[in-house]
PDB file with one MODEL, atoms N, CA, C and O in Angstrom:
MODEL        1
ATOM      1  N   MET A   1     -10.010   0.600 -12.383  1.00  0.00           N
ATOM      2  CA  MET A   1      -8.700   0.810 -12.952  1.00  0.00           C
ATOM      3  C   MET A   1      -7.675   0.160 -12.032  1.00  0.00           C
ATOM      4  O   MET A   1      -7.735   0.307 -10.811  1.00  0.00           O
ATOM      5  N   LEU A   2      -6.740  -0.556 -12.635  1.00  0.00           N
ATOM      6  CA  LEU A   2      -5.718  -1.249 -11.846  1.00  0.00           C
ATOM      7  C   LEU A   2      -4.427  -0.443 -11.794  1.00  0.00           C
ATOM      8  O   LEU A   2      -4.007   0.170 -12.775  1.00  0.00           O
ATOM      9  N   PHE A   3      -3.813  -0.466 -10.616  1.00  0.00           N
ATOM     10  CA  PHE A   3      -2.535   0.207 -10.409  1.00  0.00           C
ATOM     11  C   PHE A   3      -1.579  -0.746  -9.698  1.00  0.00           C
ATOM     12  O   PHE A   3      -1.957  -1.412  -8.734  1.00  0.00           O
ATOM     13  N   HIS A   4      -0.348  -0.807 -10.175  1.00  0.00           N
ATOM     14  CA  HIS A   4       0.745  -1.503  -9.495  1.00  0.00           C
ATOM     15  C   HIS A   4       1.380  -0.462  -8.572  1.00  0.00           C
ATOM     16  O   HIS A   4       1.776   0.615  -9.017  1.00  0.00           O
ATOM     17  N   VAL A   5       1.473  -0.792  -7.288  1.00  0.00           N
ATOM     18  CA  VAL A   5       1.997   0.159  -6.307  1.00  0.00           C
ATOM     19  C   VAL A   5       3.107  -0.525  -5.517  1.00  0.00           C
ATOM     20  O   VAL A   5       2.892  -1.559  -4.885  1.00  0.00           O
ATOM     21  N   ALA A   6       4.292   0.069  -5.564  1.00  0.00           N
ATOM     22  CA  ALA A   6       5.431  -0.413  -4.780  1.00  0.00           C
ATOM     23  C   ALA A   6       5.618   0.555  -3.615  1.00  0.00           C
ATOM     24  O   ALA A   6       5.762   1.762  -3.808  1.00  0.00           O
ATOM     25  N   MET A   7       5.614  -0.001  -2.395  1.00  0.00           N
ATOM     26  CA  MET A   7       5.738   0.830  -1.191  1.00  0.00           C
ATOM     27  C   MET A   7       6.919   0.335  -0.354  1.00  0.00           C
ATOM     28  O   MET A   7       7.078  -0.862  -0.118  1.00  0.00           O
ATOM     29  N   GLU A   8       7.725   1.271   0.079  1.00  0.00           N
ATOM     30  CA  GLU A   8       8.798   0.950   1.022  1.00  0.00           C
ATOM     31  C   GLU A   8       8.645   1.863   2.225  1.00  0.00           C
ATOM     32  O   GLU A   8       8.530   3.081   2.084  1.00  0.00           O
ATOM     33  N   VAL A   9       8.645   1.262   3.412  1.00  0.00           N
ATOM     34  CA  VAL A   9       8.449   2.007   4.655  1.00  0.00           C
ATOM     35  C   VAL A   9       9.807   2.315   5.268  1.00  0.00           C
ATOM     36  O   VAL A   9      10.686   1.457   5.352  1.00  0.00           O
ATOM     37  N   ARG A  10       9.952   3.562   5.693  1.00  0.00           N
ATOM     38  CA  ARG A  10      11.184   3.998   6.355  1.00  0.00           C
ATOM     39  C   ARG A  10      10.824   4.751   7.626  1.00  0.00           C
ATOM     40  O   ARG A  10      10.736   5.979   7.634  1.00  0.00           O
ATOM     41  N   LEU A  11      10.619   4.003   8.689  1.00  0.00           N
ATOM     42  CA  LEU A  11      10.341   4.635   9.982  1.00  0.00           C
ATOM     43  C   LEU A  11      11.621   5.233  10.541  1.00  0.00           C
ATOM     44  O   LEU A  11      12.696   4.657  10.378  1.00  0.00           O
ATOM     45  N   PRO A  12      11.518   6.382  11.200  1.00  0.00           N
ATOM     46  CA  PRO A  12      12.713   6.970  11.813  1.00  0.00           C
ATOM     47  C   PRO A  12      13.276   6.017  12.873  1.00  0.00           C
ATOM     48  O   PRO A  12      12.516   5.460  13.664  1.00  0.00           O
ATOM     49  N   PRO A  13      14.582   5.828  12.898  1.00  0.00           N
ATOM     50  CA  PRO A  13      15.177   4.903  13.869  1.00  0.00           C
ATOM     51  C   PRO A  13      14.920   5.304  15.320  1.00  0.00           C
ATOM     52  O   PRO A  13      14.953   4.456  16.212  1.00  0.00           O
ATOM     53  N   ASP A  14      14.666   6.587  15.559  1.00  0.00           N
ATOM     54  CA  ASP A  14      14.436   7.044  16.929  1.00  0.00           C
ATOM     55  C   ASP A  14      12.945   7.108  17.292  1.00  0.00           C
ATOM     56  O   ASP A  14      12.587   7.629  18.349  1.00  0.00           O
ATOM     57  N   MET A  15      12.072   6.577  16.414  1.00  0.00           N
ATOM     58  CA  MET A  15      10.648   6.579  16.734  1.00  0.00           C
ATOM     59  C   MET A  15      10.410   5.634  17.903  1.00  0.00           C
ATOM     60  O   MET A  15      10.889   4.501  17.886  1.00  0.00           O
ATOM     61  N   PRO A  16       9.674   6.085  18.926  1.00  0.00           N
ATOM     62  CA  PRO A  16       9.384   5.201  20.056  1.00  0.00           C
ATOM     63  C   PRO A  16       8.641   3.939  19.586  1.00  0.00           C
ATOM     64  O   PRO A  16       7.783   4.002  18.705  1.00  0.00           O
ATOM     65  N   ALA A  17       8.981   2.816  20.180  1.00  0.00           N
ATOM     66  CA  ALA A  17       8.403   1.524  19.783  1.00  0.00           C
ATOM     67  C   ALA A  17       6.883   1.523  19.900  1.00  0.00           C
ATOM     68  O   ALA A  17       6.200   0.941  19.057  1.00  0.00           O
ATOM     69  N   ALA A  18       6.348   2.161  20.926  1.00  0.00           N
ATOM     70  CA  ALA A  18       4.896   2.189  21.105  1.00  0.00           C
ATOM     71  C   ALA A  18       4.211   2.923  19.953  1.00  0.00           C
ATOM     72  O   ALA A  18       3.155   2.497  19.486  1.00  0.00           O
ATOM     73  N   LYS A  19       4.810   4.027  19.492  1.00  0.00           N
ATOM     74  CA  LYS A  19       4.233   4.762  18.360  1.00  0.00           C
ATOM     75  C   LYS A  19       4.314   3.918  17.092  1.00  0.00           C
ATOM     76  O   LYS A  19       3.347   3.850  16.334  1.00  0.00           O
ATOM     77  N   ALA A  20       5.459   3.271  16.853  1.00  0.00           N
ATOM     78  CA  ALA A  20       5.616   2.416  15.671  1.00  0.00           C
ATOM     79  C   ALA A  20       4.609   1.271  15.703  1.00  0.00           C
ATOM     80  O   ALA A  20       3.993   0.959  14.684  1.00  0.00           O
ATOM     81  N   ASP A  21       4.441   0.650  16.850  1.00  0.00           N
ATOM     82  CA  ASP A  21       3.485  -0.456  16.978  1.00  0.00           C
ATOM     83  C   ASP A  21       2.059   0.003  16.705  1.00  0.00           C
ATOM     84  O   ASP A  21       1.290  -0.710  16.060  1.00  0.00           O
ATOM     85  N   ASP A  22       1.699   1.197  17.194  1.00  0.00           N
ATOM     86  CA  ASP A  22       0.362   1.745  16.958  1.00  0.00           C
ATOM     87  C   ASP A  22       0.145   2.013  15.465  1.00  0.00           C
ATOM     88  O   ASP A  22      -0.898   1.656  14.918  1.00  0.00           O
ATOM     89  N   LEU A  23       1.118   2.635  14.813  1.00  0.00           N
ATOM     90  CA  LEU A  23       1.015   2.902  13.373  1.00  0.00           C
ATOM     91  C   LEU A  23       0.846   1.598  12.588  1.00  0.00           C
ATOM     92  O   LEU A  23       0.004   1.510  11.695  1.00  0.00           O
ATOM     93  N   LYS A  24       1.644   0.599  12.925  1.00  0.00           N
ATOM     94  CA  LYS A  24       1.581  -0.682  12.214  1.00  0.00           C
ATOM     95  C   LYS A  24       0.240  -1.368  12.411  1.00  0.00           C
ATOM     96  O   LYS A  24      -0.292  -1.956  11.470  1.00  0.00           O
ATOM     97  N   ALA A  25      -0.314  -1.308  13.610  1.00  0.00           N
ATOM     98  CA  ALA A  25      -1.618  -1.931  13.881  1.00  0.00           C
ATOM     99  C   ALA A  25      -2.723  -1.227  13.107  1.00  0.00           C
ATOM    100  O   ALA A  25      -3.591  -1.881  12.530  1.00  0.00           O
ATOM    101  N   ARG A  26      -2.697   0.113  13.092  1.00  0.00           N
ATOM    102  CA  ARG A  26      -3.713   0.859  12.346  1.00  0.00           C
ATOM    103  C   ARG A  26      -3.564   0.628  10.841  1.00  0.00           C
ATOM    104  O   ARG A  26      -4.557   0.547  10.119  1.00  0.00           O
ATOM    105  N   GLU A  27      -2.322   0.523  10.375  1.00  0.00           N
ATOM    106  CA  GLU A  27      -2.053   0.227   8.962  1.00  0.00           C
ATOM    107  C   GLU A  27      -2.632  -1.137   8.586  1.00  0.00           C
ATOM    108  O   GLU A  27      -3.297  -1.273   7.558  1.00  0.00           O
ATOM    109  N   ARG A  28      -2.379  -2.142   9.419  1.00  0.00           N
ATOM    110  CA  ARG A  28      -2.893  -3.492   9.164  1.00  0.00           C
ATOM    111  C   ARG A  28      -4.417  -3.492   9.093  1.00  0.00           C
ATOM    112  O   ARG A  28      -5.004  -4.089   8.190  1.00  0.00           O
ATOM    113  N   ASP A  29      -5.047  -2.825  10.043  1.00  0.00           N
ATOM    114  CA  ASP A  29      -6.513  -2.799  10.071  1.00  0.00           C
ATOM    115  C   ASP A  29      -7.089  -2.154   8.811  1.00  0.00           C
ATOM    116  O   ASP A  29      -8.041  -2.673   8.228  1.00  0.00           O
ATOM    117  N   LEU A  30      -6.521  -1.032   8.391  1.00  0.00           N
ATOM    118  CA  LEU A  30      -7.023  -0.354   7.199  1.00  0.00           C
ATOM    119  C   LEU A  30      -6.723  -1.175   5.945  1.00  0.00           C
ATOM    120  O   LEU A  30      -7.576  -1.287   5.064  1.00  0.00           O
ATOM    121  N   ALA A  31      -5.523  -1.751   5.853  1.00  0.00           N
ATOM    122  CA  ALA A  31      -5.176  -2.571   4.689  1.00  0.00           C
ATOM    123  C   ALA A  31      -6.127  -3.760   4.561  1.00  0.00           C
ATOM    124  O   ALA A  31      -6.569  -4.088   3.461  1.00  0.00           O
ATOM    125  N   GLN A  32      -6.438  -4.396   5.675  1.00  0.00           N
ATOM    126  CA  GLN A  32      -7.347  -5.538   5.622  1.00  0.00           C
ATOM    127  C   GLN A  32      -8.759  -5.113   5.255  1.00  0.00           C
ATOM    128  O   GLN A  32      -9.452  -5.842   4.544  1.00  0.00           O
ATOM    129  N   ALA A  33      -9.201  -3.956   5.720  1.00  0.00           N
ATOM    130  CA  ALA A  33     -10.530  -3.447   5.349  1.00  0.00           C
ATOM    131  C   ALA A  33     -10.586  -3.161   3.851  1.00  0.00           C
ATOM    132  O   ALA A  33     -11.573  -3.491   3.193  1.00  0.00           O
ATOM    133  N   LEU A  34      -9.533  -2.552   3.310  1.00  0.00           N
ATOM    134  CA  LEU A  34      -9.501  -2.267   1.871  1.00  0.00           C
ATOM    135  C   LEU A  34      -9.437  -3.547   1.050  1.00  0.00           C
ATOM    136  O   LEU A  34      -9.990  -3.606  -0.048  1.00  0.00           O
ATOM    137  N   GLN A  35      -8.767  -4.576   1.573  1.00  0.00           N
ATOM    138  CA  GLN A  35      -8.749  -5.869   0.881  1.00  0.00           C
ATOM    139  C   GLN A  35     -10.144  -6.485   0.868  1.00  0.00           C
ATOM    140  O   GLN A  35     -10.582  -7.006  -0.158  1.00  0.00           O
ATOM    141  N   ARG A  36     -10.837  -6.431   1.989  1.00  0.00           N
ATOM    142  CA  ARG A  36     -12.204  -6.980   2.061  1.00  0.00           C
ATOM    143  C   ARG A  36     -13.157  -6.256   1.117  1.00  0.00           C
ATOM    144  O   ARG A  36     -14.089  -6.861   0.588  1.00  0.00           O
ATOM    145  N   GLN A  37     -12.925  -4.966   0.905  1.00  0.00           N
ATOM    146  CA  GLN A  37     -13.764  -4.172  -0.003  1.00  0.00           C
ATOM    147  C   GLN A  37     -13.419  -4.420  -1.471  1.00  0.00           C
ATOM    148  O   GLN A  37     -14.147  -3.974  -2.357  1.00  0.00           O
ATOM    149  N   GLY A  38     -12.316  -5.127  -1.738  1.00  0.00           N
ATOM    150  CA  GLY A  38     -11.898  -5.381  -3.113  1.00  0.00           C
ATOM    151  C   GLY A  38     -11.060  -4.269  -3.719  1.00  0.00           C
ATOM    152  O   GLY A  38     -10.713  -4.333  -4.898  1.00  0.00           O
ATOM    153  N   LYS A  39     -10.730  -3.252  -2.934  1.00  0.00           N
ATOM    154  CA  LYS A  39      -9.920  -2.135  -3.439  1.00  0.00           C
ATOM    155  C   LYS A  39      -8.433  -2.484  -3.504  1.00  0.00           C
ATOM    156  O   LYS A  39      -7.683  -1.888  -4.277  1.00  0.00           O
ATOM    157  N   TRP A  40      -8.010  -3.457  -2.685  1.00  0.00           N
ATOM    158  CA  TRP A  40      -6.592  -3.825  -2.566  1.00  0.00           C
ATOM    159  C   TRP A  40      -6.513  -5.344  -2.736  1.00  0.00           C
ATOM    160  O   TRP A  40      -6.266  -6.060  -1.765  1.00  0.00           O
ATOM    161  N   PRO A  41      -6.721  -5.847  -3.974  1.00  0.00           N
ATOM    162  CA  PRO A  41      -6.825  -7.297  -4.169  1.00  0.00           C
ATOM    163  C   PRO A  41      -5.512  -8.076  -4.026  1.00  0.00           C
ATOM    164  O   PRO A  41      -5.542  -9.281  -3.775  1.00  0.00           O
ATOM    165  N   HIS A  42      -4.377  -7.419  -4.181  1.00  0.00           N
ATOM    166  CA  HIS A  42      -3.096  -8.129  -4.057  1.00  0.00           C
ATOM    167  C   HIS A  42      -2.143  -7.338  -3.178  1.00  0.00           C
ATOM    168  O   HIS A  42      -1.949  -6.137  -3.366  1.00  0.00           O
ATOM    169  N   LEU A  43      -1.551  -8.035  -2.214  1.00  0.00           N
ATOM    170  CA  LEU A  43      -0.589  -7.437  -1.294  1.00  0.00           C
ATOM    171  C   LEU A  43       0.504  -8.459  -1.049  1.00  0.00           C
ATOM    172  O   LEU A  43       0.258  -9.512  -0.461  1.00  0.00           O
ATOM    173  N   TRP A  44       1.709  -8.151  -1.498  1.00  0.00           N
ATOM    174  CA  TRP A  44       2.835  -9.080  -1.412  1.00  0.00           C
ATOM    175  C   TRP A  44       4.006  -8.427  -0.707  1.00  0.00           C
ATOM    176  O   TRP A  44       4.385  -7.303  -1.037  1.00  0.00           O
ATOM    177  N   ARG A  45       4.583  -9.124   0.262  1.00  0.00           N
ATOM    178  CA  ARG A  45       5.784  -8.662   0.950  1.00  0.00           C
ATOM    179  C   ARG A  45       6.977  -8.811   0.005  1.00  0.00           C
ATOM    180  O   ARG A  45       7.070  -9.800  -0.722  1.00  0.00           O
ATOM    181  N   VAL A  46       7.881  -7.846   0.011  1.00  0.00           N
ATOM    182  CA  VAL A  46       9.150  -7.963  -0.699  1.00  0.00           C
ATOM    183  C   VAL A  46      10.128  -8.583   0.299  1.00  0.00           C
ATOM    184  O   VAL A  46      10.445  -7.982   1.325  1.00  0.00           O
ATOM    185  N   ALA A  47      10.593  -9.768  -0.008  1.00  0.00           N
ATOM    186  CA  ALA A  47      11.449 -10.507   0.930  1.00  0.00           C
ATOM    187  C   ALA A  47      12.689  -9.694   1.294  1.00  0.00           C
ATOM    188  O   ALA A  47      13.362  -9.127   0.433  1.00  0.00           O
ATOM    189  N   GLY A  48      12.966  -9.656   2.587  1.00  0.00           N
ATOM    190  CA  GLY A  48      14.177  -9.013   3.081  1.00  0.00           C
ATOM    191  C   GLY A  48      14.101  -7.506   3.228  1.00  0.00           C
ATOM    192  O   GLY A  48      15.090  -6.869   3.590  1.00  0.00           O
ATOM    193  N   ARG A  49      12.934  -6.923   2.952  1.00  0.00           N
ATOM    194  CA  ARG A  49      12.794  -5.469   3.071  1.00  0.00           C
ATOM    195  C   ARG A  49      11.472  -5.143   3.752  1.00  0.00           C
ATOM    196  O   ARG A  49      10.553  -5.961   3.761  1.00  0.00           O
ATOM    197  N   TYR A  50      11.382  -3.956   4.317  1.00  0.00           N
ATOM    198  CA  TYR A  50      10.114  -3.481   4.865  1.00  0.00           C
ATOM    199  C   TYR A  50       9.398  -2.791   3.710  1.00  0.00           C
ATOM    200  O   TYR A  50       9.280  -1.567   3.662  1.00  0.00           O
ATOM    201  N   ALA A  51       8.920  -3.625   2.774  1.00  0.00           N
ATOM    202  CA  ALA A  51       8.349  -3.127   1.530  1.00  0.00           C
ATOM    203  C   ALA A  51       7.311  -4.113   1.023  1.00  0.00           C
ATOM    204  O   ALA A  51       7.301  -5.284   1.401  1.00  0.00           O
ATOM    205  N   ASN A  52       6.428  -3.605   0.147  1.00  0.00           N
ATOM    206  CA  ASN A  52       5.456  -4.486  -0.481  1.00  0.00           C
ATOM    207  C   ASN A  52       5.214  -4.070  -1.917  1.00  0.00           C
ATOM    208  O   ASN A  52       5.503  -2.945  -2.326  1.00  0.00           O
ATOM    209  N   ILE A  53       4.674  -5.016  -2.667  1.00  0.00           N
ATOM    210  CA  ILE A  53       4.177  -4.790  -4.014  1.00  0.00           C
ATOM    211  C   ILE A  53       2.689  -5.076  -3.945  1.00  0.00           C
ATOM    212  O   ILE A  53       2.275  -6.129  -3.461  1.00  0.00           O
ATOM    213  N   SER A  54       1.891  -4.147  -4.426  1.00  0.00           N
ATOM    214  CA  SER A  54       0.449  -4.285  -4.331  1.00  0.00           C
ATOM    215  C   SER A  54      -0.214  -3.970  -5.660  1.00  0.00           C
ATOM    216  O   SER A  54       0.354  -3.290  -6.516  1.00  0.00           O
ATOM    217  N   VAL A  55      -1.432  -4.482  -5.811  1.00  0.00           N
ATOM    218  CA  VAL A  55      -2.301  -4.083  -6.915  1.00  0.00           C
ATOM    219  C   VAL A  55      -3.562  -3.511  -6.284  1.00  0.00           C
ATOM    220  O   VAL A  55      -4.196  -4.146  -5.442  1.00  0.00           O
ATOM    221  N   PHE A  56      -3.913  -2.306  -6.704  1.00  0.00           N
ATOM    222  CA  PHE A  56      -5.139  -1.660  -6.267  1.00  0.00           C
ATOM    223  C   PHE A  56      -6.122  -1.643  -7.430  1.00  0.00           C
ATOM    224  O   PHE A  56      -5.733  -1.452  -8.582  1.00  0.00           O
ATOM    225  N   ASP A  57      -7.383  -1.842  -7.121  1.00  0.00           N
ATOM    226  CA  ASP A  57      -8.456  -1.804  -8.111  1.00  0.00           C
ATOM    227  C   ASP A  57      -9.419  -0.702  -7.686  1.00  0.00           C
ATOM    228  O   ASP A  57     -10.306  -0.915  -6.859  1.00  0.00           O
ATOM    229  N   VAL A  58      -9.226   0.486  -8.270  1.00  0.00           N
ATOM    230  CA  VAL A  58      -9.983   1.676  -7.882  1.00  0.00           C
ATOM    231  C   VAL A  58     -10.514   2.386  -9.128  1.00  0.00           C
ATOM    232  O   VAL A  58     -10.150   2.040 -10.252  1.00  0.00           O
ATOM    233  N   ALA A  59     -11.369   3.371  -8.920  1.00  0.00           N
ATOM    234  CA  ALA A  59     -11.994   4.070 -10.041  1.00  0.00           C
ATOM    235  C   ALA A  59     -10.996   4.865 -10.875  1.00  0.00           C
ATOM    236  O   ALA A  59     -11.080   4.894 -12.102  1.00  0.00           O
ATOM    237  N   ASP A  60     -10.038   5.518 -10.186  1.00  0.00           N
ATOM    238  CA  ASP A  60      -9.112   6.387 -10.911  1.00  0.00           C
ATOM    239  C   ASP A  60      -7.933   6.757 -10.010  1.00  0.00           C
ATOM    240  O   ASP A  60      -7.849   6.323  -8.861  1.00  0.00           O
ATOM    241  N   ALA A  61      -7.034   7.560 -10.552  1.00  0.00           N
ATOM    242  CA  ALA A  61      -5.836   7.969  -9.804  1.00  0.00           C
ATOM    243  C   ALA A  61      -6.185   8.804  -8.585  1.00  0.00           C
ATOM    244  O   ALA A  61      -5.482   8.748  -7.577  1.00  0.00           O
ATOM    245  N   ASP A  62      -7.249   9.570  -8.662  1.00  0.00           N
ATOM    246  CA  ASP A  62      -7.652  10.376  -7.501  1.00  0.00           C
ATOM    247  C   ASP A  62      -8.068   9.490  -6.328  1.00  0.00           C
ATOM    248  O   ASP A  62      -7.704   9.758  -5.182  1.00  0.00           O
ATOM    249  N   GLU A  63      -8.838   8.424  -6.621  1.00  0.00           N
ATOM    250  CA  GLU A  63      -9.226   7.510  -5.545  1.00  0.00           C
ATOM    251  C   GLU A  63      -7.998   6.804  -4.978  1.00  0.00           C
ATOM    252  O   GLU A  63      -7.883   6.635  -3.764  1.00  0.00           O
ATOM    253  N   LEU A  64      -7.085   6.393  -5.851  1.00  0.00           N
ATOM    254  CA  LEU A  64      -5.862   5.739  -5.373  1.00  0.00           C
ATOM    255  C   LEU A  64      -5.094   6.675  -4.448  1.00  0.00           C
ATOM    256  O   LEU A  64      -4.653   6.263  -3.375  1.00  0.00           O
ATOM    257  N   HIS A  65      -4.932   7.927  -4.854  1.00  0.00           N
ATOM    258  CA  HIS A  65      -4.191   8.877  -4.022  1.00  0.00           C
ATOM    259  C   HIS A  65      -4.868   9.054  -2.662  1.00  0.00           C
ATOM    260  O   HIS A  65      -4.198   9.108  -1.631  1.00  0.00           O
ATOM    261  N   ALA A  66      -6.197   9.143  -2.667  1.00  0.00           N
ATOM    262  CA  ALA A  66      -6.921   9.296  -1.400  1.00  0.00           C
ATOM    263  C   ALA A  66      -6.697   8.090  -0.497  1.00  0.00           C
ATOM    264  O   ALA A  66      -6.487   8.248   0.705  1.00  0.00           O
ATOM    265  N   LEU A  67      -6.739   6.881  -1.068  1.00  0.00           N
ATOM    266  CA  LEU A  67      -6.510   5.679  -0.257  1.00  0.00           C
ATOM    267  C   LEU A  67      -5.090   5.640   0.285  1.00  0.00           C
ATOM    268  O   LEU A  67      -4.879   5.415   1.477  1.00  0.00           O
ATOM    269  N   LEU A  68      -4.112   5.861  -0.600  1.00  0.00           N
ATOM    270  CA  LEU A  68      -2.713   5.794  -0.166  1.00  0.00           C
ATOM    271  C   LEU A  68      -2.413   6.839   0.899  1.00  0.00           C
ATOM    272  O   LEU A  68      -1.743   6.543   1.888  1.00  0.00           O
ATOM    273  N   SER A  69      -2.901   8.049   0.707  1.00  0.00           N
ATOM    274  CA  SER A  69      -2.587   9.102   1.670  1.00  0.00           C
ATOM    275  C   SER A  69      -3.340   8.932   2.982  1.00  0.00           C
ATOM    276  O   SER A  69      -3.020   9.600   3.965  1.00  0.00           O
ATOM    277  N   SER A  70      -4.343   8.042   3.014  1.00  0.00           N
ATOM    278  CA  SER A  70      -5.050   7.754   4.264  1.00  0.00           C
ATOM    279  C   SER A  70      -4.353   6.678   5.095  1.00  0.00           C
ATOM    280  O   SER A  70      -4.722   6.451   6.247  1.00  0.00           O
ATOM    281  N   LEU A  71      -3.349   6.016   4.520  1.00  0.00           N
ATOM    282  CA  LEU A  71      -2.637   4.967   5.256  1.00  0.00           C
ATOM    283  C   LEU A  71      -1.841   5.585   6.406  1.00  0.00           C
ATOM    284  O   LEU A  71      -1.147   6.582   6.207  1.00  0.00           O
ATOM    285  N   PRO A  72      -1.930   5.008   7.599  1.00  0.00           N
ATOM    286  CA  PRO A  72      -1.199   5.564   8.739  1.00  0.00           C
ATOM    287  C   PRO A  72       0.310   5.673   8.521  1.00  0.00           C
ATOM    288  O   PRO A  72       0.947   6.576   9.063  1.00  0.00           O
ATOM    289  N   LEU A  73       0.888   4.766   7.735  1.00  0.00           N
ATOM    290  CA  LEU A  73       2.330   4.805   7.486  1.00  0.00           C
ATOM    291  C   LEU A  73       2.708   5.696   6.298  1.00  0.00           C
ATOM    292  O   LEU A  73       3.891   5.831   5.986  1.00  0.00           O
ATOM    293  N   PHE A  74       1.728   6.302   5.636  1.00  0.00           N
ATOM    294  CA  PHE A  74       1.976   7.112   4.434  1.00  0.00           C
ATOM    295  C   PHE A  74       3.110   8.126   4.605  1.00  0.00           C
ATOM    296  O   PHE A  74       3.941   8.245   3.705  1.00  0.00           O
ATOM    297  N   PRO A  75       3.180   8.865   5.726  1.00  0.00           N
ATOM    298  CA  PRO A  75       4.263   9.851   5.846  1.00  0.00           C
ATOM    299  C   PRO A  75       5.666   9.237   5.831  1.00  0.00           C
ATOM    300  O   PRO A  75       6.654   9.944   5.631  1.00  0.00           O
ATOM    301  N   TYR A  76       5.748   7.932   6.041  1.00  0.00           N
ATOM    302  CA  TYR A  76       7.042   7.264   6.131  1.00  0.00           C
ATOM    303  C   TYR A  76       7.299   6.352   4.929  1.00  0.00           C
ATOM    304  O   TYR A  76       8.208   5.522   4.967  1.00  0.00           O
ATOM    305  N   MET A  77       6.513   6.497   3.872  1.00  0.00           N
ATOM    306  CA  MET A  77       6.617   5.602   2.716  1.00  0.00           C
ATOM    307  C   MET A  77       7.220   6.293   1.505  1.00  0.00           C
ATOM    308  O   MET A  77       6.995   7.476   1.250  1.00  0.00           O
ATOM    309  N   ASP A  78       7.992   5.507   0.771  1.00  0.00           N
ATOM    310  CA  ASP A  78       8.404   5.861  -0.588  1.00  0.00           C
ATOM    311  C   ASP A  78       7.490   5.017  -1.478  1.00  0.00           C
ATOM    312  O   ASP A  78       7.542   3.788  -1.423  1.00  0.00           O
ATOM    313  N   ILE A  79       6.652   5.662  -2.300  1.00  0.00           N
ATOM    314  CA  ILE A  79       5.641   4.972  -3.097  1.00  0.00           C
ATOM    315  C   ILE A  79       5.880   5.246  -4.577  1.00  0.00           C
ATOM    316  O   ILE A  79       6.111   6.383  -4.988  1.00  0.00           O
ATOM    317  N   ARG A  80       5.818   4.176  -5.368  1.00  0.00           N
ATOM    318  CA  ARG A  80       5.911   4.284  -6.825  1.00  0.00           C
ATOM    319  C   ARG A  80       4.661   3.642  -7.419  1.00  0.00           C
ATOM    320  O   ARG A  80       4.337   2.496  -7.108  1.00  0.00           O
ATOM    321  N   VAL A  81       3.963   4.385  -8.273  1.00  0.00           N
ATOM    322  CA  VAL A  81       2.692   3.939  -8.844  1.00  0.00           C
ATOM    323  C   VAL A  81       2.834   3.794 -10.357  1.00  0.00           C
ATOM    324  O   VAL A  81       3.417   4.645 -11.028  1.00  0.00           O
ATOM    325  N   THR A  82       2.286   2.694 -10.878  1.00  0.00           N
ATOM    326  CA  THR A  82       2.236   2.456 -12.316  1.00  0.00           C
ATOM    327  C   THR A  82       0.822   2.052 -12.683  1.00  0.00           C
ATOM    328  O   THR A  82       0.292   1.082 -12.140  1.00  0.00           O
ATOM    329  N   ALA A  83       0.203   2.787 -13.603  1.00  0.00           N
ATOM    330  CA  ALA A  83      -1.122   2.403 -14.092  1.00  0.00           C
ATOM    331  C   ALA A  83      -0.973   1.158 -14.962  1.00  0.00           C
ATOM    332  O   ALA A  83      -0.011   1.032 -15.721  1.00  0.00           O
ATOM    333  N   LEU A  84      -1.931   0.242 -14.846  1.00  0.00           N
ATOM    334  CA  LEU A  84      -1.887  -1.001 -15.600  1.00  0.00           C
ATOM    335  C   LEU A  84      -3.001  -1.030 -16.648  1.00  0.00           C
ATOM    336  O   LEU A  84      -4.094  -0.508 -16.429  1.00  0.00           O
ATOM    337  N   ALA A  85      -2.701  -1.646 -17.781  1.00  0.00           N
ATOM    338  CA  ALA A  85      -3.683  -1.853 -18.845  1.00  0.00           C
ATOM    339  C   ALA A  85      -3.638  -3.337 -19.230  1.00  0.00           C
ATOM    340  O   ALA A  85      -2.598  -3.987 -19.123  1.00  0.00           O
ATOM    341  N   ARG A  86      -4.764  -3.849 -19.670  1.00  0.00           N
ATOM    342  CA  ARG A  86      -4.834  -5.248 -20.061  1.00  0.00           C
ATOM    343  C   ARG A  86      -3.871  -5.516 -21.212  1.00  0.00           C
ATOM    344  O   ARG A  86      -3.812  -4.754 -22.177  1.00  0.00           O
ATOM    345  N   HIS A  87      -3.125  -6.597 -21.101  1.00  0.00           N
ATOM    346  CA  HIS A  87      -2.195  -7.020 -22.149  1.00  0.00           C
ATOM    347  C   HIS A  87      -2.976  -7.757 -23.217  1.00  0.00           C
ATOM    348  O   HIS A  87      -3.860  -8.547 -22.885  1.00  0.00           O
ATOM    349  N   PRO A  88      -2.679  -7.526 -24.499  1.00  0.00           N
ATOM    350  CA  PRO A  88      -3.460  -8.184 -25.558  1.00  0.00           C
ATOM    351  C   PRO A  88      -3.311  -9.706 -25.582  1.00  0.00           C
ATOM    352  O   PRO A  88      -4.151 -10.386 -26.170  1.00  0.00           O
ATOM    353  N   SER A  89      -2.275 -10.253 -24.967  1.00  0.00           N
ATOM    354  CA  SER A  89      -2.097 -11.709 -24.922  1.00  0.00           C
ATOM    355  C   SER A  89      -2.682 -12.354 -23.668  1.00  0.00           C
ATOM    356  O   SER A  89      -2.646 -13.577 -23.525  1.00  0.00           O
ATOM    357  N   ALA A  90      -3.219 -11.540 -22.758  1.00  0.00           N
ATOM    358  CA  ALA A  90      -3.773 -12.085 -21.517  1.00  0.00           C
ATOM    359  C   ALA A  90      -5.052 -12.857 -21.815  1.00  0.00           C
ATOM    360  O   ALA A  90      -5.841 -12.476 -22.680  1.00  0.00           O
ATOM    361  N   ILE A  91      -5.243 -13.965 -21.073  1.00  0.00           N
ATOM    362  CA  ILE A  91      -6.488 -14.744 -21.246  1.00  0.00           C
ATOM    363  C   ILE A  91      -7.387 -14.553 -20.045  1.00  0.00           C
ATOM    364  O   ILE A  91      -8.478 -15.120 -19.994  1.00  0.00           O
TER     365      ILE A  91
ENDMDL
END
């Protein structure tokens, strides 16, 4: 099942740089692992913002929630999810 996921990260301005750097490194590692597994086939930066637009390919909404909530930056994200269905004009 495909999901369009818009994520915006809002780290606290007073978060120590070392903690932010650690979170970002762990986030990158997990995101790349999920991409290699085919669970996160599209990841696009939103220009000018600390945000991304992604497509996840997972079994269902429960799996998507488990993946998203496992992201190290999850506590600092505003996430919007839209389930996708094949368009009848798609080739």
